XYZ file of C-alpha atoms in Angstrom:
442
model
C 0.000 0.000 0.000
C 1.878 3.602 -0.733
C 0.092 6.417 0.945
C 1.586 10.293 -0.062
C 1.386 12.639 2.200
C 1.051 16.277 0.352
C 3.374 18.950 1.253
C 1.997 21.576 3.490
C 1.530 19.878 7.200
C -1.597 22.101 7.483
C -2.948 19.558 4.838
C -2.627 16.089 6.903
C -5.988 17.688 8.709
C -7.879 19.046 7.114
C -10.193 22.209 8.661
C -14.153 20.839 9.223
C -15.141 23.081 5.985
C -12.676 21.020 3.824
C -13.807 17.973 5.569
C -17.527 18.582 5.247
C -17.671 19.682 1.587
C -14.675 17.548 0.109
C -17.140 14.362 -0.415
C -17.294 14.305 -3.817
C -13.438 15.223 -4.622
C -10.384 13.094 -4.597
C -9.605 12.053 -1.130
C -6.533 14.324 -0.130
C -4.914 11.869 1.514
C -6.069 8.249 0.608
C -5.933 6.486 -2.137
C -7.316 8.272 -4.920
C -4.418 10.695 -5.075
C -1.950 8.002 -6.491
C -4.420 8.684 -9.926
C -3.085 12.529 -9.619
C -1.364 12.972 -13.096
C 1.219 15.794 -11.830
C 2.367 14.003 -8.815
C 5.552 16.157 -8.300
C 3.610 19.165 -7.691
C 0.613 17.280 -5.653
C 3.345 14.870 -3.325
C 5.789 16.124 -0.896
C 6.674 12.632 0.485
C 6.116 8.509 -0.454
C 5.015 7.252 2.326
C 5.483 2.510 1.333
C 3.406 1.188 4.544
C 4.390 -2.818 4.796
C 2.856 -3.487 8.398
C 0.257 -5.729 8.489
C -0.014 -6.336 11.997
C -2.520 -3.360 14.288
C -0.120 -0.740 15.315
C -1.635 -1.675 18.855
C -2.861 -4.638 19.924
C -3.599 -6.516 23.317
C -3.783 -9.550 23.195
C -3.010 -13.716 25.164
C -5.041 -12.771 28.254
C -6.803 -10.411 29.768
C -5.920 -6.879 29.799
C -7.009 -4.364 32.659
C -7.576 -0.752 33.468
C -4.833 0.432 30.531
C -5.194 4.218 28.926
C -3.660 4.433 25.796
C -3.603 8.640 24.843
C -2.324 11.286 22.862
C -1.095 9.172 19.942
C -1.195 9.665 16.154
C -1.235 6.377 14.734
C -0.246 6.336 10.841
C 0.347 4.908 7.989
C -0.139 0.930 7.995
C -1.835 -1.786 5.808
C -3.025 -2.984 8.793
C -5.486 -1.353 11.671
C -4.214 0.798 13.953
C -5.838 -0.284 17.571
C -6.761 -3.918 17.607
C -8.309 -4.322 21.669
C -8.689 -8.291 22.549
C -10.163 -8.811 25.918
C -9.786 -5.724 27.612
C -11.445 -4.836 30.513
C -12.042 -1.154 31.877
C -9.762 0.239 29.198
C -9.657 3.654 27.896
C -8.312 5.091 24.319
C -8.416 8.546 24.765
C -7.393 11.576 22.498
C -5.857 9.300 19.540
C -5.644 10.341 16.461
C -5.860 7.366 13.298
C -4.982 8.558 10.011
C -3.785 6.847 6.658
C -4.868 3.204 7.825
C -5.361 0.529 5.676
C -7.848 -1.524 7.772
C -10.293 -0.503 10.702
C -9.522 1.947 12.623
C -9.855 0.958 16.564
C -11.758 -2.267 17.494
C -13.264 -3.903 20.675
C -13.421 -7.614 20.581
C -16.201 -9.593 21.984
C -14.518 -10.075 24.782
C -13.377 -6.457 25.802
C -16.256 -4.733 28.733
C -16.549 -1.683 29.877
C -13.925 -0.246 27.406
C -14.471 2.868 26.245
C -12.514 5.326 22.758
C -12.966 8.722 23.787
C -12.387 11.862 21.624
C -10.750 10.561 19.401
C -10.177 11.474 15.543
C -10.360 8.942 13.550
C -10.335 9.438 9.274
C -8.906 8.408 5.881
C -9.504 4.781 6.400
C -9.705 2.008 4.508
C -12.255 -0.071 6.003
C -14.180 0.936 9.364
C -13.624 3.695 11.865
C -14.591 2.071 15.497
C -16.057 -1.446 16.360
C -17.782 -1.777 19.464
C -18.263 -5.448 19.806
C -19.018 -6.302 23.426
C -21.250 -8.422 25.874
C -22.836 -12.426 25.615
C -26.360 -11.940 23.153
C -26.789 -15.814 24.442
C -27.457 -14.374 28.101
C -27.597 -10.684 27.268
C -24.803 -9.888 29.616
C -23.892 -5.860 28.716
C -20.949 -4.730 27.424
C -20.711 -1.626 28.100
C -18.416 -0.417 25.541
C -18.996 3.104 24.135
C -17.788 5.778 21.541
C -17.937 8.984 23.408
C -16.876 12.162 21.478
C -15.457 10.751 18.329
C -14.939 12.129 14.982
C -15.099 9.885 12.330
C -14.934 10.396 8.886
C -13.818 9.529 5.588
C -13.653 6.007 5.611
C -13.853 2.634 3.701
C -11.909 4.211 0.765
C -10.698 0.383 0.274
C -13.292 -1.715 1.403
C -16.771 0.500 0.733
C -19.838 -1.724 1.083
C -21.326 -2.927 4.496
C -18.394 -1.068 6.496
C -19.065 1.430 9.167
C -18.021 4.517 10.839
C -18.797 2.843 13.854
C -20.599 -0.804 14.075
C -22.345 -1.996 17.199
C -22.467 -5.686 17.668
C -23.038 -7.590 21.012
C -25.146 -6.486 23.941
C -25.362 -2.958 25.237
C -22.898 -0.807 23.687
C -23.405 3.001 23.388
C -22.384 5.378 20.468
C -22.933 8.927 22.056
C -21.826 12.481 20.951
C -19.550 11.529 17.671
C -19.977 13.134 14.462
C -19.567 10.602 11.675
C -19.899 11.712 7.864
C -18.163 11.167 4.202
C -18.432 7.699 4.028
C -19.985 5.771 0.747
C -22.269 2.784 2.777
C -24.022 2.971 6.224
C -22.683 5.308 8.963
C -23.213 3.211 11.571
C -24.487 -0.551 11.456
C -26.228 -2.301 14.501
C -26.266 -6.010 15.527
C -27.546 -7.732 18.663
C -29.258 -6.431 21.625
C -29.787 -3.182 23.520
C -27.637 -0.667 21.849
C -27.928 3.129 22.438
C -27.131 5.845 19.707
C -27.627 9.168 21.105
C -26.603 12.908 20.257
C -24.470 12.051 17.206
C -24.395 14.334 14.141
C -24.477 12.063 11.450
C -24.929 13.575 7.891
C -23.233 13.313 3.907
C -23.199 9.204 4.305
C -24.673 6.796 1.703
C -22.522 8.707 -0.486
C -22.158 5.800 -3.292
C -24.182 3.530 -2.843
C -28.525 2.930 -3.189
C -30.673 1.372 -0.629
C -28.810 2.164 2.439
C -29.274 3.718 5.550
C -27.531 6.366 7.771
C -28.023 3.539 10.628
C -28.680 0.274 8.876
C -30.089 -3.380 10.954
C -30.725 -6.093 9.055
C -32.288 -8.619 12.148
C -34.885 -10.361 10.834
C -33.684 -13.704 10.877
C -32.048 -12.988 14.220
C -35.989 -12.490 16.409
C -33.397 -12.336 19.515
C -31.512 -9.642 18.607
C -33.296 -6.543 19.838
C -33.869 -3.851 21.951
C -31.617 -1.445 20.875
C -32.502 2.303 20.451
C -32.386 5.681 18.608
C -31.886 8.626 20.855
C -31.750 12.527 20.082
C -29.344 12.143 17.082
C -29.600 14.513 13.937
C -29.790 13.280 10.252
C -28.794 15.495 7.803
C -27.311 16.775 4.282
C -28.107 12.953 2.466
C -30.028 11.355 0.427
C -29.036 13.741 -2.482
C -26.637 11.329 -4.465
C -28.941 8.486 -5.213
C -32.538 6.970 -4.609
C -33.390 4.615 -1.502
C -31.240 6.523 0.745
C -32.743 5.903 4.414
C -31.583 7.637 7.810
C -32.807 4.791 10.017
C -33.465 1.477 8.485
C -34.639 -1.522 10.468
C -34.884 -3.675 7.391
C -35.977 -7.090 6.532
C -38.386 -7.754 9.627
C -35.766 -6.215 12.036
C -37.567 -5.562 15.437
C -37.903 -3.886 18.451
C -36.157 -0.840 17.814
C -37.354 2.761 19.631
C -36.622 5.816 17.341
C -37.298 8.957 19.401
C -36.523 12.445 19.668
C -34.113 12.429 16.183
C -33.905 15.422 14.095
C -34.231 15.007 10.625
C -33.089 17.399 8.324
C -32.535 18.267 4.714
C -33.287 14.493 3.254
C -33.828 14.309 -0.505
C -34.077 16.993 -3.133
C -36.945 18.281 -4.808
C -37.406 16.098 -8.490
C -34.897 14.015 -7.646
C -34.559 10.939 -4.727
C -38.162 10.123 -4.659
C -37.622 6.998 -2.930
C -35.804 9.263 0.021
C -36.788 8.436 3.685
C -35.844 9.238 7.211
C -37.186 6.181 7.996
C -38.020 3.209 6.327
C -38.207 -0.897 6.573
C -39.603 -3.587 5.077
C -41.884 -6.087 8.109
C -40.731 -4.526 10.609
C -42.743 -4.857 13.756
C -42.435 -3.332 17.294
C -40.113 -0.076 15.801
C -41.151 2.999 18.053
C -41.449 6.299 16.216
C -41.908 9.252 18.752
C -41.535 12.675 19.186
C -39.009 13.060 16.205
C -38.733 16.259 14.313
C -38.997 15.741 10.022
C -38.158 19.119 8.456
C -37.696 18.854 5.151
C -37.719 15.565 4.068
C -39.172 14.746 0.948
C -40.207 10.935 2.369
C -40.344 10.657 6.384
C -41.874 6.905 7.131
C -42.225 3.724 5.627
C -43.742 0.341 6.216
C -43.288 -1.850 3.850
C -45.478 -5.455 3.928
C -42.779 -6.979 1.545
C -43.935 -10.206 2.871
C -47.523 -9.584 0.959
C -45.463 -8.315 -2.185
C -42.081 -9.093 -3.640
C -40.358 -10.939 -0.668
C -43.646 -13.252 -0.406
C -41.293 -16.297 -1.642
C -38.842 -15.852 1.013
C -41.622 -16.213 4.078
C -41.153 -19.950 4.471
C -37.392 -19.670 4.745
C -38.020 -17.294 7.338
C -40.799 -18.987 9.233
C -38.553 -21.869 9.058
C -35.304 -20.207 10.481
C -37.653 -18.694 13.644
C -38.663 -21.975 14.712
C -35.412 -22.983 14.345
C -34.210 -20.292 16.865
C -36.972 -20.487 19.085
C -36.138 -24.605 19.576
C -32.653 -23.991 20.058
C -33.277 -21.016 22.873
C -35.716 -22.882 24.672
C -33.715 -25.928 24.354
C -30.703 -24.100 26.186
C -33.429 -22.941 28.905
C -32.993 -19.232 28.245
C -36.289 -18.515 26.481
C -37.685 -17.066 29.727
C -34.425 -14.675 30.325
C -35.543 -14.093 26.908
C -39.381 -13.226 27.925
C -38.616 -11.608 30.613
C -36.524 -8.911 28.336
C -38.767 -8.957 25.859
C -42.649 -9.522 26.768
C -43.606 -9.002 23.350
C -41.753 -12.261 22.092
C -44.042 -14.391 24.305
C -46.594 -13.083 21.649
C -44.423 -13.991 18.378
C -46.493 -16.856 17.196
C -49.675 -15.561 17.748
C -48.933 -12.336 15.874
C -49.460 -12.145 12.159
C -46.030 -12.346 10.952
C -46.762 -11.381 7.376
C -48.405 -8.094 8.106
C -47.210 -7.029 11.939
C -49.376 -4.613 13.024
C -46.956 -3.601 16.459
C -44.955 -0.500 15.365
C -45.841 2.985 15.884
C -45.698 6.499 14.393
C -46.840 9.085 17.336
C -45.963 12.748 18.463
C -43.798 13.442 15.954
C -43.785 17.266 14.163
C -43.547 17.209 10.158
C -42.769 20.333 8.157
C -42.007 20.682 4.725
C -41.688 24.679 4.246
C -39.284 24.033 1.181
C -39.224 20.386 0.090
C -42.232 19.165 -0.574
C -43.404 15.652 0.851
C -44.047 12.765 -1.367
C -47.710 13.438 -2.827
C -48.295 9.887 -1.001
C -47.625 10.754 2.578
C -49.910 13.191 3.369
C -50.179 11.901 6.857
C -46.561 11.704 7.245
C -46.279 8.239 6.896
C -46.883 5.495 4.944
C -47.837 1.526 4.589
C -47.070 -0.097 1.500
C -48.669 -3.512 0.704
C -50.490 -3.456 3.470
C -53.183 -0.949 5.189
C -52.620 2.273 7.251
C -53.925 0.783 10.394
C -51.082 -1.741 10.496
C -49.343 1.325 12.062
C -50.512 2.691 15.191
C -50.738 6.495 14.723
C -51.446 9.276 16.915
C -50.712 13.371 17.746
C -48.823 14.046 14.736
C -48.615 18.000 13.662
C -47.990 18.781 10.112
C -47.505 22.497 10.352
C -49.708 24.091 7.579
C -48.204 27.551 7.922
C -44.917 29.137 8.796
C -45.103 28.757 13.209
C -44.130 31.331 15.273
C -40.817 30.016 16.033
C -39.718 29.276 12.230
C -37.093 32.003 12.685
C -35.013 29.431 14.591
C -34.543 27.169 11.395
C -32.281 30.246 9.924
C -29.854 29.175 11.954
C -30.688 25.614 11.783
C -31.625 25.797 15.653
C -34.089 23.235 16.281
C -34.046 23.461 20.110
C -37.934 24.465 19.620
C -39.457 25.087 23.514
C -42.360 22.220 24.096
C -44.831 25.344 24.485
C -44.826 25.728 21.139
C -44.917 22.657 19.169
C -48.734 22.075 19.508
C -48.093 18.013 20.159
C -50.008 16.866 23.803
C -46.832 15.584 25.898
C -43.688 16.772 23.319
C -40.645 16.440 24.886
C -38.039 19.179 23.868
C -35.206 18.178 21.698
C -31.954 18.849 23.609
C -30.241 20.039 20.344
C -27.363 21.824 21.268
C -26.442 18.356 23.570
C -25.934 16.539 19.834
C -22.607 16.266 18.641
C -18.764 16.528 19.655
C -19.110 18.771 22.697
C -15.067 18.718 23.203
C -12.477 19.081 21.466
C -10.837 15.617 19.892
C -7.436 13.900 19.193
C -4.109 14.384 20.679
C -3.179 17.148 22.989
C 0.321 17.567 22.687
């Protein structure tokens, strides 16, 4: 792998406004630049990385209460953190730049680790894995990404890799801002995950039928439980059609999407097929006291099961029973139960056509993009009927409100005595996002 770093050190970080507006130019310092046709002019130095191995890793036992800060880790094939079996570990202020792999991951086996501001970009594959805690007894792992920047990643290895992926049980993704990156943002696996107050935005920059945060659980009726939290979605969804924020597909369930802002999704005759959030047989997924402004789609239910994925309902059927043997089996189905009282119901629900989720509370404006002419409630059920989705106290604003003046400045922090919603819960909106600042502090 040869990396080349340009001349001026200012360049090897870019400002944010480079950052934020440089997604569709050549990546300034990954691999596109070795297609630069003047490279004498564009290269100060050749940088020929040929370590495979993570720059750090842990590893034949169990490691303990270790901080690792205040590095700048550079320049490999490999990853640059690789964390086995850590407990109570911290990687704080680290900065991971010109990596060929991932950038920092937690094993399975690592608890109550934590990566903390850190800066984490130009990477080939993934920015932070967060892999923690036993899904067969839902023991937590309590791994987190607290104030991270992430961005510019899987220039090598683009589909299905994340800024930062959440497998396990109970692993938390809070304050990080995570953007320029051509598949998901952030991908979700297991049980009892929290995303909160991350500024997510100009992902799903290459591909179509993606989403910001992407599940794919279906087959997996255990894994579930994880939630949503005061995040904001924004600047996507102009590149290509089916571009989703949040998108529990393939009859993902139990997931709780609440208090999100979603902003600037779409564009106006373009990305029809644009939503903040969509999934096909979903069932149990929470929508609450979200704010849409300006999204040209904002919900949508899909039946697929009645439609174009009615073929693959056997398979499915099949591989539940299958799970549902092998947990009670193993005597955990009433942990299980006990977790999750709607899965005591599972069999007696229809399965083709769940009628569990929810769409309620939520504000919906559209002062400049206009909806799609088949939402006019907001949301939407496709193949199947609008009562599938339980639906209450929306307001869909039919003239400028009094505080519109806010948007200007893209303030959304709107005071619950004016959103005319019974029980709205204010949006903590300037809690979203880095609150500190991140990488080494030298």
């Amino acid at each position: 792998m040869l990396y080349l770093v340009p001349l001026n050190a200012t360049d090897v970080q870019p400002d944010e406004q480079q950052v934020k507006h440089r997604q569709q130019q050549p990546h300034a310092l990954g691999r596109d630049r070795l297609h630069s046709s003047n490279l004498t002019t564009e290269v100060g130095s050749v940088v020929l990385a040929i370590a495979t191995a993570p720059l750090i890793g842990f590893a034949n036992g169990v490691v303990s209460n270790v901080t690792v800060s205040n590095l700048v880790l550079e320049d490999t094939r490999g990853s640059a953190v690789a964390a086995m079996s850590c407990v109570d570990c911290t990687f704080l202020r680290l900065e991971a730049r010109r990596i060929g792999l991932e950038g920092i991951t937690l094993d399975p086996h690592s608890t109550g680790s934590r990566v903390v501001q850190s800066h984490l970009y130009d990477l080939g594959v993934s920015g932070v894995s967060l892999a923690g805690g036993k899904m067969g007894n839902l023991t937590a792992g309590n791994q987190r990404a607290s104030n991270c920047h992430v961005h510019d990643w899987g220039w090598w290895s683009k589909v299905y890799t994340a800024g930062v992926s959440l497998r396990g049980v109970a692993n938390t993704i809070e304050n990080c801002e995570l953007h320029d990156g051509p598949h998901l943002a952030i991908v979700v696996g297991g049980n009892n995950h929290l995303i909160t107050r991350t500024d997510i935005h100009n992902v799903v920059l290459t591909f179509a039928d993606m989403g910001a945060v992407y599940m794919n659980l279906g087959l997996s009726p255990f894994e579930r439980g994880s939630a949503v939290v005061e995040n904001y979605f924004h600047d996507f969804g102009q590149q290509h059609d089916l571009t989703v924020a949040v998108y529990p597909d393939n009859a993902s369930m139990n997931v709780t999407i609440a208090k999100n802002v979603f902003f600037n999704l779409g564009k106006l005759n373009h990305s029809s097929s644009v939503r903040a959030i969509m999934g096909n047989g979903y069932s149990y997924v929470n929508v609450t006291n979200n704010f849409f402004f300006d999204c040209r789609g904002v919900m949508v239910q899909s039946m697929f099961f009645n439609s174009w994925a009615a073929p693959k309902f056997p398979e499915y059927m099949q591989t539940w029973r299958d799970q549902f043997d092998a947990v009670n089996k193993s005597g955990r189905l009433p942990l299980f139960y006990d977790a999750y009282p709607e899965l005591e119901a599972f069999w007696t629900e229809d399965r083709k056509e769940p009628r569990s989720s929810s769409f309620t509370k939520n504000m919906v404006w559209n002062p400049t993009l206009p909806r799609m002419t088949s939402q006019p409630l907001g949301y939407e059920v496709e193949s199947g009927n609008m009562s599938d989705v339980h639906a209450a106290d929306q307001w869909l604003p039919d003239q400028l409100p009094s505080w519109q003046w806010r948007l200007k400045d893209k303030n959304f922090s709107v005071p619950a005595n004016e959103v005319k919603i019974p029980g709205w819960q204010p949006i903590a909106f300037d809690k979203i996002g880095l609150n500190t600042s991140v990488g080494p502090s030298l």
